[in-house]
PDB file of C-alpha atoms in Angstrom:
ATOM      1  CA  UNK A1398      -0.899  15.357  -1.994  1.00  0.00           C
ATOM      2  CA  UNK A1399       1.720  12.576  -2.695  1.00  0.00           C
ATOM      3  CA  UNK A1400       0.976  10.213  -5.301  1.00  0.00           C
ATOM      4  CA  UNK A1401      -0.054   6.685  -4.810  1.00  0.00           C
ATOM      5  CA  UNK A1402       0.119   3.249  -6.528  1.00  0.00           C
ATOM      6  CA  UNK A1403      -2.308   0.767  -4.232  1.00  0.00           C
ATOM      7  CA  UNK A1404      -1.600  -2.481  -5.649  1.00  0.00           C
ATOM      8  CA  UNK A1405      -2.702  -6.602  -5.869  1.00  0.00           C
ATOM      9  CA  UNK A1406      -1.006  -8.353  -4.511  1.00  0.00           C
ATOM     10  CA  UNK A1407       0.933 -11.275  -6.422  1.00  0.00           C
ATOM     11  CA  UNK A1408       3.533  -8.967  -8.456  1.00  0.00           C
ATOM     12  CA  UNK A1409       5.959 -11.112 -10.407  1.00  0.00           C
ATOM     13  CA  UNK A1410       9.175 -10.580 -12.350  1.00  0.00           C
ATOM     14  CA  UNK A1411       7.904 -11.456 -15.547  1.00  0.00           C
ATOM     15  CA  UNK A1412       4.627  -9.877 -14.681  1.00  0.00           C
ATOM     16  CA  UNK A1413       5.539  -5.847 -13.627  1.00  0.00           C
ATOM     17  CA  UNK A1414       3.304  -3.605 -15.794  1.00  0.00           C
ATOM     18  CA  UNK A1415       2.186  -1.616 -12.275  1.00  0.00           C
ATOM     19  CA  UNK A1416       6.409  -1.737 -10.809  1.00  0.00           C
ATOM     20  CA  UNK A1417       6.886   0.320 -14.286  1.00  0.00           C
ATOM     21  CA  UNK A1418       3.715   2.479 -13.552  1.00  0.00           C
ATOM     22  CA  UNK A1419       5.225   3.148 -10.246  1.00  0.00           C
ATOM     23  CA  UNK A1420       8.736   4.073 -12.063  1.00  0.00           C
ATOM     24  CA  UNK A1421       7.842   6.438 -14.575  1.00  0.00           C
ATOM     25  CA  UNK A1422       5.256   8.176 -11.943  1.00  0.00           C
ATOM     26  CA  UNK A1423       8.638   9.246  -9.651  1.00  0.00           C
ATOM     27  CA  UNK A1424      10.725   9.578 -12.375  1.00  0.00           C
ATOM     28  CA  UNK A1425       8.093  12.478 -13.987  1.00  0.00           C
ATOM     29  CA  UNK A1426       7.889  14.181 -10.117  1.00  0.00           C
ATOM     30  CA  UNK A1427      11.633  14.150  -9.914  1.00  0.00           C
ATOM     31  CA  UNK A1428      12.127  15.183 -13.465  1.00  0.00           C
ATOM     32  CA  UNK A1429      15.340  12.949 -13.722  1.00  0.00           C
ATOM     33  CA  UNK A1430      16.117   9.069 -14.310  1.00  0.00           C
ATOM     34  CA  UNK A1431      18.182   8.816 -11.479  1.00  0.00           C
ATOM     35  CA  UNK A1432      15.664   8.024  -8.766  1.00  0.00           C
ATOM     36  CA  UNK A1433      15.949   6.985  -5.396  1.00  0.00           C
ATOM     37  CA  UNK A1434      13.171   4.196  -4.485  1.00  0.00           C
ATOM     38  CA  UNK A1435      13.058   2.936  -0.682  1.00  0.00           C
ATOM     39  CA  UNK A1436      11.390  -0.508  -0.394  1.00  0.00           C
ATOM     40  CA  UNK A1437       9.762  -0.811   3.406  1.00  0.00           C
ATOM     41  CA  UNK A1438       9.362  -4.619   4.427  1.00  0.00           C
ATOM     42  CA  UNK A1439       7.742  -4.632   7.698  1.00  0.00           C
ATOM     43  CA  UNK A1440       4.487  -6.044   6.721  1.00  0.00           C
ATOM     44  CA  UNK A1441       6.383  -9.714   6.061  1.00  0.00           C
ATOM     45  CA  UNK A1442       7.714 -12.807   7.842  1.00  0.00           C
ATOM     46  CA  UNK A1443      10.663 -12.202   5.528  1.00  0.00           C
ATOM     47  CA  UNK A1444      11.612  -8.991   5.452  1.00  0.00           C
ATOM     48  CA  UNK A1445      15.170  -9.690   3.551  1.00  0.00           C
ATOM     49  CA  UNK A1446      13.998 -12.090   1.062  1.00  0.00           C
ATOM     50  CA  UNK A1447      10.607 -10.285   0.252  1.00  0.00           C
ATOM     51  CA  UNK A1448      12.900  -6.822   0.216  1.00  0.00           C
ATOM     52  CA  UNK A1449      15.544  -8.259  -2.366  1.00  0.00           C
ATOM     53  CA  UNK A1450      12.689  -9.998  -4.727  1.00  0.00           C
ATOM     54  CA  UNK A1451      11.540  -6.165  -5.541  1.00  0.00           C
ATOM     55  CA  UNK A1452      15.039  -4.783  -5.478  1.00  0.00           C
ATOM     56  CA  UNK A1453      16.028  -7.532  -8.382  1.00  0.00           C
ATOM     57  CA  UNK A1454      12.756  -6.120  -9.974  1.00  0.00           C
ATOM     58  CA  UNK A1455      13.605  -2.669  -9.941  1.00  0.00           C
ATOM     59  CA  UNK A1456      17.194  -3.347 -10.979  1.00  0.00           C
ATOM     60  CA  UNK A1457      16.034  -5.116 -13.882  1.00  0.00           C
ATOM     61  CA  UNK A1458      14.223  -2.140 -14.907  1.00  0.00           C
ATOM     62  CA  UNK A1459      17.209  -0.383 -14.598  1.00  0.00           C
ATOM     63  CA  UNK A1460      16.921   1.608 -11.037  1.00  0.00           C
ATOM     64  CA  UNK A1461      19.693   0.649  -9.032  1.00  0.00           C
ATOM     65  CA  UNK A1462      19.500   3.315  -6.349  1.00  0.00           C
ATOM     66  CA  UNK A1463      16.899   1.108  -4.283  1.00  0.00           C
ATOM     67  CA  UNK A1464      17.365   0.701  -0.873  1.00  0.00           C
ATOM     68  CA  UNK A1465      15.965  -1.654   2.075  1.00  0.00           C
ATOM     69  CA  UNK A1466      14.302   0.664   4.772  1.00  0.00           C
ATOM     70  CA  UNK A1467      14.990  -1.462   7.693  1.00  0.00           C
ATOM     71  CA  UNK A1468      11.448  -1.004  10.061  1.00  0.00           C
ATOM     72  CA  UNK A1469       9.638  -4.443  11.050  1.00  0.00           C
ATOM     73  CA  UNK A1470       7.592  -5.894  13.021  1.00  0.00           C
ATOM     74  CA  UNK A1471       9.007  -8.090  15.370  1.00  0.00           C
ATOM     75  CA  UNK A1472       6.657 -10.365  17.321  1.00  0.00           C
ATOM     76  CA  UNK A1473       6.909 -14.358  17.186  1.00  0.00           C
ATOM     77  CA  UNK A1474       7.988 -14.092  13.314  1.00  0.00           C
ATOM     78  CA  UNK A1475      10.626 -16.112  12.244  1.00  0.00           C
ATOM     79  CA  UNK A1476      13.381 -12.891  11.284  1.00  0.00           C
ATOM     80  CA  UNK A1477      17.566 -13.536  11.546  1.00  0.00           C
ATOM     81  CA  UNK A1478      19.205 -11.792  14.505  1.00  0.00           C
ATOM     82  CA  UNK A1479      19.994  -8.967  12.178  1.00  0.00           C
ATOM     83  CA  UNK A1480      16.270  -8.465  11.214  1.00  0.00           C
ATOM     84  CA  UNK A1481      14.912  -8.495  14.976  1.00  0.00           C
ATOM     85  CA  UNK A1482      17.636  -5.342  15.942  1.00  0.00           C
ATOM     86  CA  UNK A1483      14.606  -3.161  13.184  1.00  0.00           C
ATOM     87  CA  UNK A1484      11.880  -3.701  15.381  1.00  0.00           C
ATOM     88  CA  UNK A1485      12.068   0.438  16.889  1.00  0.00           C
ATOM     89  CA  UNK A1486      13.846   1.797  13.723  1.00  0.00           C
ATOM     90  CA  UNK A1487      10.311   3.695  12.958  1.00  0.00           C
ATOM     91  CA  UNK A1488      11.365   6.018  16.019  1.00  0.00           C
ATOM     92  CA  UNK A1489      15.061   6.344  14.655  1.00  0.00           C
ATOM     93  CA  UNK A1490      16.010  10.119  13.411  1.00  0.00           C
ATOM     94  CA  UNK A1491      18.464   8.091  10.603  1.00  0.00           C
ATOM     95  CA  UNK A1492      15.486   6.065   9.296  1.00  0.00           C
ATOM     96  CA  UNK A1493      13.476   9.621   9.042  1.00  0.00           C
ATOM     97  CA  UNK A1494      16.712  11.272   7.365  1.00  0.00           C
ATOM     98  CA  UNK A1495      16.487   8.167   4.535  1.00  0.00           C
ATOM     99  CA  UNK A1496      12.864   8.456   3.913  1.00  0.00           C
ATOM    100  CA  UNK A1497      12.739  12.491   3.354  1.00  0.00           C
ATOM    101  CA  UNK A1498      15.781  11.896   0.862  1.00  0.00           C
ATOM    102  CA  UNK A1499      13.806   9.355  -1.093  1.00  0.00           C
ATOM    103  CA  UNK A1500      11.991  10.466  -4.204  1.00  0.00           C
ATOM    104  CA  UNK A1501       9.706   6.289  -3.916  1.00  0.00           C
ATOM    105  CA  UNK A1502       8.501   4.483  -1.520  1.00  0.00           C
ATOM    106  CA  UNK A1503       7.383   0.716  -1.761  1.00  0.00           C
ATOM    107  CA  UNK A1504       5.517  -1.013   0.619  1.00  0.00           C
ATOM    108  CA  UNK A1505       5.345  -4.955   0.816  1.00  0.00           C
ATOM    109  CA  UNK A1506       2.696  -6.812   1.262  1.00  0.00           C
ATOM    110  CA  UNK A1507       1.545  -9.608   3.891  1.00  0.00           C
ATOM    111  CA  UNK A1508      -0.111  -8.767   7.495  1.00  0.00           C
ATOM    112  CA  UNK A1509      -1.536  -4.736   7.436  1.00  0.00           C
ATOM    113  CA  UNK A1510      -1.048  -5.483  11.383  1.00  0.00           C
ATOM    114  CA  UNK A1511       2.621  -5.438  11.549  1.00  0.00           C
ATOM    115  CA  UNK A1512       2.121  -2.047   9.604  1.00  0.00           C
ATOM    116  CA  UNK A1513      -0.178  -0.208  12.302  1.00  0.00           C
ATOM    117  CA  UNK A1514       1.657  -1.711  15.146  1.00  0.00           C
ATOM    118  CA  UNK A1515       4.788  -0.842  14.098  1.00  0.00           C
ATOM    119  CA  UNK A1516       4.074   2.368  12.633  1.00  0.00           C
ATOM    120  CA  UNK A1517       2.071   3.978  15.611  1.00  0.00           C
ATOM    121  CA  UNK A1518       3.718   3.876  18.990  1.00  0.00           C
ATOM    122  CA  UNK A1519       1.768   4.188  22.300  1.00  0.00           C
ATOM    123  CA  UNK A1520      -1.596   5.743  19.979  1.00  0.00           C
ATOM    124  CA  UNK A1521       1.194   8.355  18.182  1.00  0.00           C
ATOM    125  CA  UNK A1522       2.485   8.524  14.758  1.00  0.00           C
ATOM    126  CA  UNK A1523       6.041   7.819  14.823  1.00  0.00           C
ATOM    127  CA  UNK A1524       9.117   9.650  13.418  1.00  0.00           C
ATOM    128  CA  UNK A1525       9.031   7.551  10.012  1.00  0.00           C
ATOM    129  CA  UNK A1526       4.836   7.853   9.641  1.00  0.00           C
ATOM    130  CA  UNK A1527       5.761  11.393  10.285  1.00  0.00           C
ATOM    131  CA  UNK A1528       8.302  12.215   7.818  1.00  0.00           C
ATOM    132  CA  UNK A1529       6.025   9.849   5.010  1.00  0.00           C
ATOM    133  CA  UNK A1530       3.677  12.764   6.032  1.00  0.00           C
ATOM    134  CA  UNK A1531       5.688  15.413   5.617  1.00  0.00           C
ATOM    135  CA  UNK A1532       7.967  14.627   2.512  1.00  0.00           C
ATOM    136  CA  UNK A1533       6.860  16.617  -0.667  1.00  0.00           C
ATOM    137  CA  UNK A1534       6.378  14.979  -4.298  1.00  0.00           C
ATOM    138  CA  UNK A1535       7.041  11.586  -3.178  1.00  0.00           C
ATOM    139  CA  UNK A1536       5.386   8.319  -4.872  1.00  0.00           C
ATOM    140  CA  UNK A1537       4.047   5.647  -2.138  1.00  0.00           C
ATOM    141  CA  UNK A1538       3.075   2.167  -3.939  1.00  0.00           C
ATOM    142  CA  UNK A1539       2.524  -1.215  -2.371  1.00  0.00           C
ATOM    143  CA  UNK A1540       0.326  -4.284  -2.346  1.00  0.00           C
ATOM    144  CA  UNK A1541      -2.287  -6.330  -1.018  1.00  0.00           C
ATOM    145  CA  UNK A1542      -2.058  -5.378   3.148  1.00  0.00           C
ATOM    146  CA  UNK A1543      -0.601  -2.036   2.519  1.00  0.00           C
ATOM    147  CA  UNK A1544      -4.011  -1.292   0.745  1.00  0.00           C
ATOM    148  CA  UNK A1545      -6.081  -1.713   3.204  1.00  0.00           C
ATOM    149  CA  UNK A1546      -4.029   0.770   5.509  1.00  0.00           C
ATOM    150  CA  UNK A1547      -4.525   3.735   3.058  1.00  0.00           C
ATOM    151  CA  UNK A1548      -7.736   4.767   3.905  1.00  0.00           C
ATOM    152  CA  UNK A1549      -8.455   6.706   7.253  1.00  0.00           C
ATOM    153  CA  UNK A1550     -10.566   3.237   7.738  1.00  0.00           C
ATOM    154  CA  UNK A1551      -8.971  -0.347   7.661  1.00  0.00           C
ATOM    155  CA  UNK A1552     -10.913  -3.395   7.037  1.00  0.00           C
ATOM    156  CA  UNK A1553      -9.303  -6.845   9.241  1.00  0.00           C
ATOM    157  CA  UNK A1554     -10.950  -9.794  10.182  1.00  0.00           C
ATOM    158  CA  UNK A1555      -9.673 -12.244  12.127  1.00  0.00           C
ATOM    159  CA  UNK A1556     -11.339 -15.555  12.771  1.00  0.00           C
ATOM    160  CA  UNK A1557     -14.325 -14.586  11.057  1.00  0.00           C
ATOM    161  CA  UNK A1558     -15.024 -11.364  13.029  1.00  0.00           C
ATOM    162  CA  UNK A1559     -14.892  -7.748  10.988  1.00  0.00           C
ATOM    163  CA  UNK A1560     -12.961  -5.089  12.832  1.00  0.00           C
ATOM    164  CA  UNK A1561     -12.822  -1.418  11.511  1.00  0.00           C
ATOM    165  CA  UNK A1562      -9.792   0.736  12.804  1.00  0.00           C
ATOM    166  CA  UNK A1563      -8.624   4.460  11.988  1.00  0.00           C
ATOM    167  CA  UNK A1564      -5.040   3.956  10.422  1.00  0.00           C
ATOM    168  CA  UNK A1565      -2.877   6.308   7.663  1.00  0.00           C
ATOM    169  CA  UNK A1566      -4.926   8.396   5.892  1.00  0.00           C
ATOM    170  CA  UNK A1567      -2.620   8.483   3.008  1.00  0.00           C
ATOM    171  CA  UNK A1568      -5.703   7.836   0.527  1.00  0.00           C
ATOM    172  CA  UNK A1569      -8.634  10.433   2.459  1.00  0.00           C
ATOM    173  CA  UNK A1570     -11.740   9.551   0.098  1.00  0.00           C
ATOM    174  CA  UNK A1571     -13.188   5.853   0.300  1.00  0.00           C
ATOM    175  CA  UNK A1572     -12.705   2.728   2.396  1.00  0.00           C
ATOM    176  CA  UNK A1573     -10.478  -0.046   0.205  1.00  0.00           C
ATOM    177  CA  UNK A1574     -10.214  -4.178  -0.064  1.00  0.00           C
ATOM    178  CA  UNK A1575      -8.757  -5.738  -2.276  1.00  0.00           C
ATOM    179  CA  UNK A1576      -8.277  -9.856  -3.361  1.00  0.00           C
ATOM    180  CA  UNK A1577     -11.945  -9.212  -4.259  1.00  0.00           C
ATOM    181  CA  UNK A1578     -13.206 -11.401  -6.438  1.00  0.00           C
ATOM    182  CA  UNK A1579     -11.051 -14.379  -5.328  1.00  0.00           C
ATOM    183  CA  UNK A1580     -12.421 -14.007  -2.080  1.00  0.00           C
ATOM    184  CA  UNK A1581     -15.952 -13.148  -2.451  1.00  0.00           C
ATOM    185  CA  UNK A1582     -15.399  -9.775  -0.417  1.00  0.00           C
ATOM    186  CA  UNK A1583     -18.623  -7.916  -1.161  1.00  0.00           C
ATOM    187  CA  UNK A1584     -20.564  -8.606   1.849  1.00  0.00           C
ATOM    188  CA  UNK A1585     -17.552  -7.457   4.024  1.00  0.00           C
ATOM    189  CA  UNK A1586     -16.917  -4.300   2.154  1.00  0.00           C
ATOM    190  CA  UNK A1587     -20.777  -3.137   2.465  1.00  0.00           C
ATOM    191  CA  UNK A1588     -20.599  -4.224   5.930  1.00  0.00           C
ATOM    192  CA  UNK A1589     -18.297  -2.457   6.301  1.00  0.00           C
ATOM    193  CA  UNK A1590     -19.132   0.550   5.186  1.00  0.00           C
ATOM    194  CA  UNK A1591     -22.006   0.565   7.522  1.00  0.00           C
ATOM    195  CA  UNK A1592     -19.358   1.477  10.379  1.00  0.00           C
ATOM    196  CA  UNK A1593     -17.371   4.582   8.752  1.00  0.00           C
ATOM    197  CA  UNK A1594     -18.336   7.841   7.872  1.00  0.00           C
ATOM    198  CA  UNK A1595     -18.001   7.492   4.053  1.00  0.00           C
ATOM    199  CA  UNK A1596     -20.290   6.883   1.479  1.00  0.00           C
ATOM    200  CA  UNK A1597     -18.300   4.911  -0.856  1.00  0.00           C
ATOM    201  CA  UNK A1598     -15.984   1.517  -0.875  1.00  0.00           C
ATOM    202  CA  UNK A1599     -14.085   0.100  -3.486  1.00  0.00           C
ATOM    203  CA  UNK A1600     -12.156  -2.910  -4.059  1.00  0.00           C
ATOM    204  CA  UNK A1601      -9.330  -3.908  -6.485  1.00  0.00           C
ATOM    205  CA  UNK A1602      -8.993  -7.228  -8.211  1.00  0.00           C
ATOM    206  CA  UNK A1603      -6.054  -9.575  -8.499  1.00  0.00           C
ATOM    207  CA  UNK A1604      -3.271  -8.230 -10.621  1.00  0.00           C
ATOM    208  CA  UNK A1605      -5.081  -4.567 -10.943  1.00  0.00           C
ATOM    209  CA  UNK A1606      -4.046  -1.262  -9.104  1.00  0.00           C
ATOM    210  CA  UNK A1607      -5.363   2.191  -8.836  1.00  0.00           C
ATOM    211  CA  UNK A1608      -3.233   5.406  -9.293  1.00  0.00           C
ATOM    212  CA  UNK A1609      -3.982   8.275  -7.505  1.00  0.00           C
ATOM    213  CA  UNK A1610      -1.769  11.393  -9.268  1.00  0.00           C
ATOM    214  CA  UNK A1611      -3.227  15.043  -9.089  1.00  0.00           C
ATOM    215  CA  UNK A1612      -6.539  13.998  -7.915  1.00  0.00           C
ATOM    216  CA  UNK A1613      -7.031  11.952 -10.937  1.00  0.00           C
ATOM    217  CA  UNK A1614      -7.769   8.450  -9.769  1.00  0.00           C
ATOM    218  CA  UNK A1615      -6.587   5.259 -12.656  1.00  0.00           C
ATOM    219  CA  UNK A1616      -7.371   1.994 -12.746  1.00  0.00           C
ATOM    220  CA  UNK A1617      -4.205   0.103 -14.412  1.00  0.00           C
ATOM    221  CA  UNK A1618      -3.382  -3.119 -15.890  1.00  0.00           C
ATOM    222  CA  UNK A1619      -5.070  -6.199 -15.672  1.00  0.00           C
ATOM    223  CA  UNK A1620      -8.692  -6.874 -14.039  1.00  0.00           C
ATOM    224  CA  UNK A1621     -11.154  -4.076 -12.621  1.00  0.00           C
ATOM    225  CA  UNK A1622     -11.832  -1.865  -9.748  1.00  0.00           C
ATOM    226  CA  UNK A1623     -15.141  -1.969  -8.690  1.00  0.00           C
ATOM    227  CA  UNK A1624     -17.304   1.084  -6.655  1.00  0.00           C
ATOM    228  CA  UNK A1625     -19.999   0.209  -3.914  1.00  0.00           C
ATOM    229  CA  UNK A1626     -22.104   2.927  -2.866  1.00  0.00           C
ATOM    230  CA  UNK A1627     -23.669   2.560   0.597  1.00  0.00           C
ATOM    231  CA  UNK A1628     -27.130   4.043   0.926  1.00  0.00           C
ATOM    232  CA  UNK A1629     -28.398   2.209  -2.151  1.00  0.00           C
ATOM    233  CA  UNK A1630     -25.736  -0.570  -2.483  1.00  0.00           C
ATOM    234  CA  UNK A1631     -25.336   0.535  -6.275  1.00  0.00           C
ATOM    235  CA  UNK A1632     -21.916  -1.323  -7.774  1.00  0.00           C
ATOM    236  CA  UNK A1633     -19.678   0.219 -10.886  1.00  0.00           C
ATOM    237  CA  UNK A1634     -16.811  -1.544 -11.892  1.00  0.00           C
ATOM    238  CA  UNK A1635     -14.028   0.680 -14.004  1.00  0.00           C
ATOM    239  CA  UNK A1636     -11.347  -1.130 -15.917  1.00  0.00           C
ATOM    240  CA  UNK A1637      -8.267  -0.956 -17.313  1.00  0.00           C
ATOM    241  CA  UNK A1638      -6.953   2.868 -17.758  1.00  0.00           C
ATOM    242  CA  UNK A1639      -9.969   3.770 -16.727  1.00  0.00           C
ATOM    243  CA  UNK A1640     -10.752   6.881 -14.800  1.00  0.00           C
ATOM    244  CA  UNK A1641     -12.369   6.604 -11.813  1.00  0.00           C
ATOM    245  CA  UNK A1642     -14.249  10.372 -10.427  1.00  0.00           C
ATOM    246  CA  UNK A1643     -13.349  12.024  -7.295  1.00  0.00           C
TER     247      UNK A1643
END
């Protein structure tokens, strides 16, 4: 299983404790300090600008091998003429070449949407959802939207009403939400629940991420990560460097 870093969402560049998490986790799979880290912007209305905020962050942490992975979402977003020619790059064999040479991915944040729609073509997984799949040892981090895409369940409401769709996979034991306590998100995640197959939900709090390495799930930095179980609604919150059981 690859490793993942499923992240808040409001990362700064004075404020990177879980970018370096993410950093030293591919550097110790790829045994060497010259890493490759692909960032993948197609969950934002700003695909550049949102790309070359985390590329400045990973420079200044000294990888400079970071490159912009160039798969959006193209729908009524406000994207240069340059950004619009992505929108079918997740079918491209080039785009599948870059991401199985890769030893990081990051994911931005934004609209978990653009992700799925982009992502799956005509009920398929793509070439690049594919070759995420299939690539060995690699380290898959993100925020906020990209969270809630992990699980084989995705949480999105819209206007109020709670929808439940199948999506990646990439994280196969509990349902996840996140921006929990700023947005009161308890009654949706054990509503939630009620429509999958699995027992437990979690979600992770503002400037907090989990790590999931080796089967060993970790809480890191800031806030908590808090456990719902859904037969008996029973709540445990782990924090910081915590480890959460499997």
């Amino acid at each position: 299983m690859n490793t993942l870093v499923i992240a808040w969402w409001n990362i700064k560049k004075n404020n990177n404790t879980i970018i370096q998490e993410f950093i030293s986790l591919i550097r110790k799979k790829s045994l060497s300090d010259d890493i490759k880290v692909w960032i993948i912007p197609t969950g934002s209305e700003e695909p550049i600008i949102t790309s070359l905020f985390y590329k400045d962050i990973f420079n200044s942490l000294e990888v400079f091998d970071v490159e912009i992975i160039p798969i959006i979402y193209c729908n009524n977003i406000s994207t240069s003429i340059k950004e619009s020619n992505w929108k079918n790059n997740a079918q491209s064999k080039t785009i599948t070449s870059q991401i199985l040479s890769c030893d990081g991915i990051w994911f931005v944040g934004w609209d978990q949407l653009r992700y799925t729609h982009t992502f799956y073509h005509k009920n398929k997984n793509t070439l690049a959802l594919n070759a995420i799949y299939l690539k060995k040892n690699l380290v898959i981090g993100g925020t906020s939207a990209w969270a809630s895409i992990m699980s084989e369940y995705m949480i999105y409401e819209h206007l109020g009403k709670l929808s439940i769709e199948k999506w990646f996979k990439l994280f196969p034991y509990w349902i996840i939400d996140q921006h929990f306590t700023e947005r009161n998100r308890l009654t949706r995640l054990q509503n939630a629940l009620t429509k999958t197959t699995y027992n437990y939900g979690f979600w992770i709090d503002e400037q907090t991420a989990i790590v999931l390495n080796n089967n060993i799930l970790k809480v890191i930095w800031k806030w908590s990560v808090t456990l719902v179980e859904k037969n008996n609604l029973k709540i445990k919150k782990y924090f910081s460097w915590e480890i959460i059981e499997i």
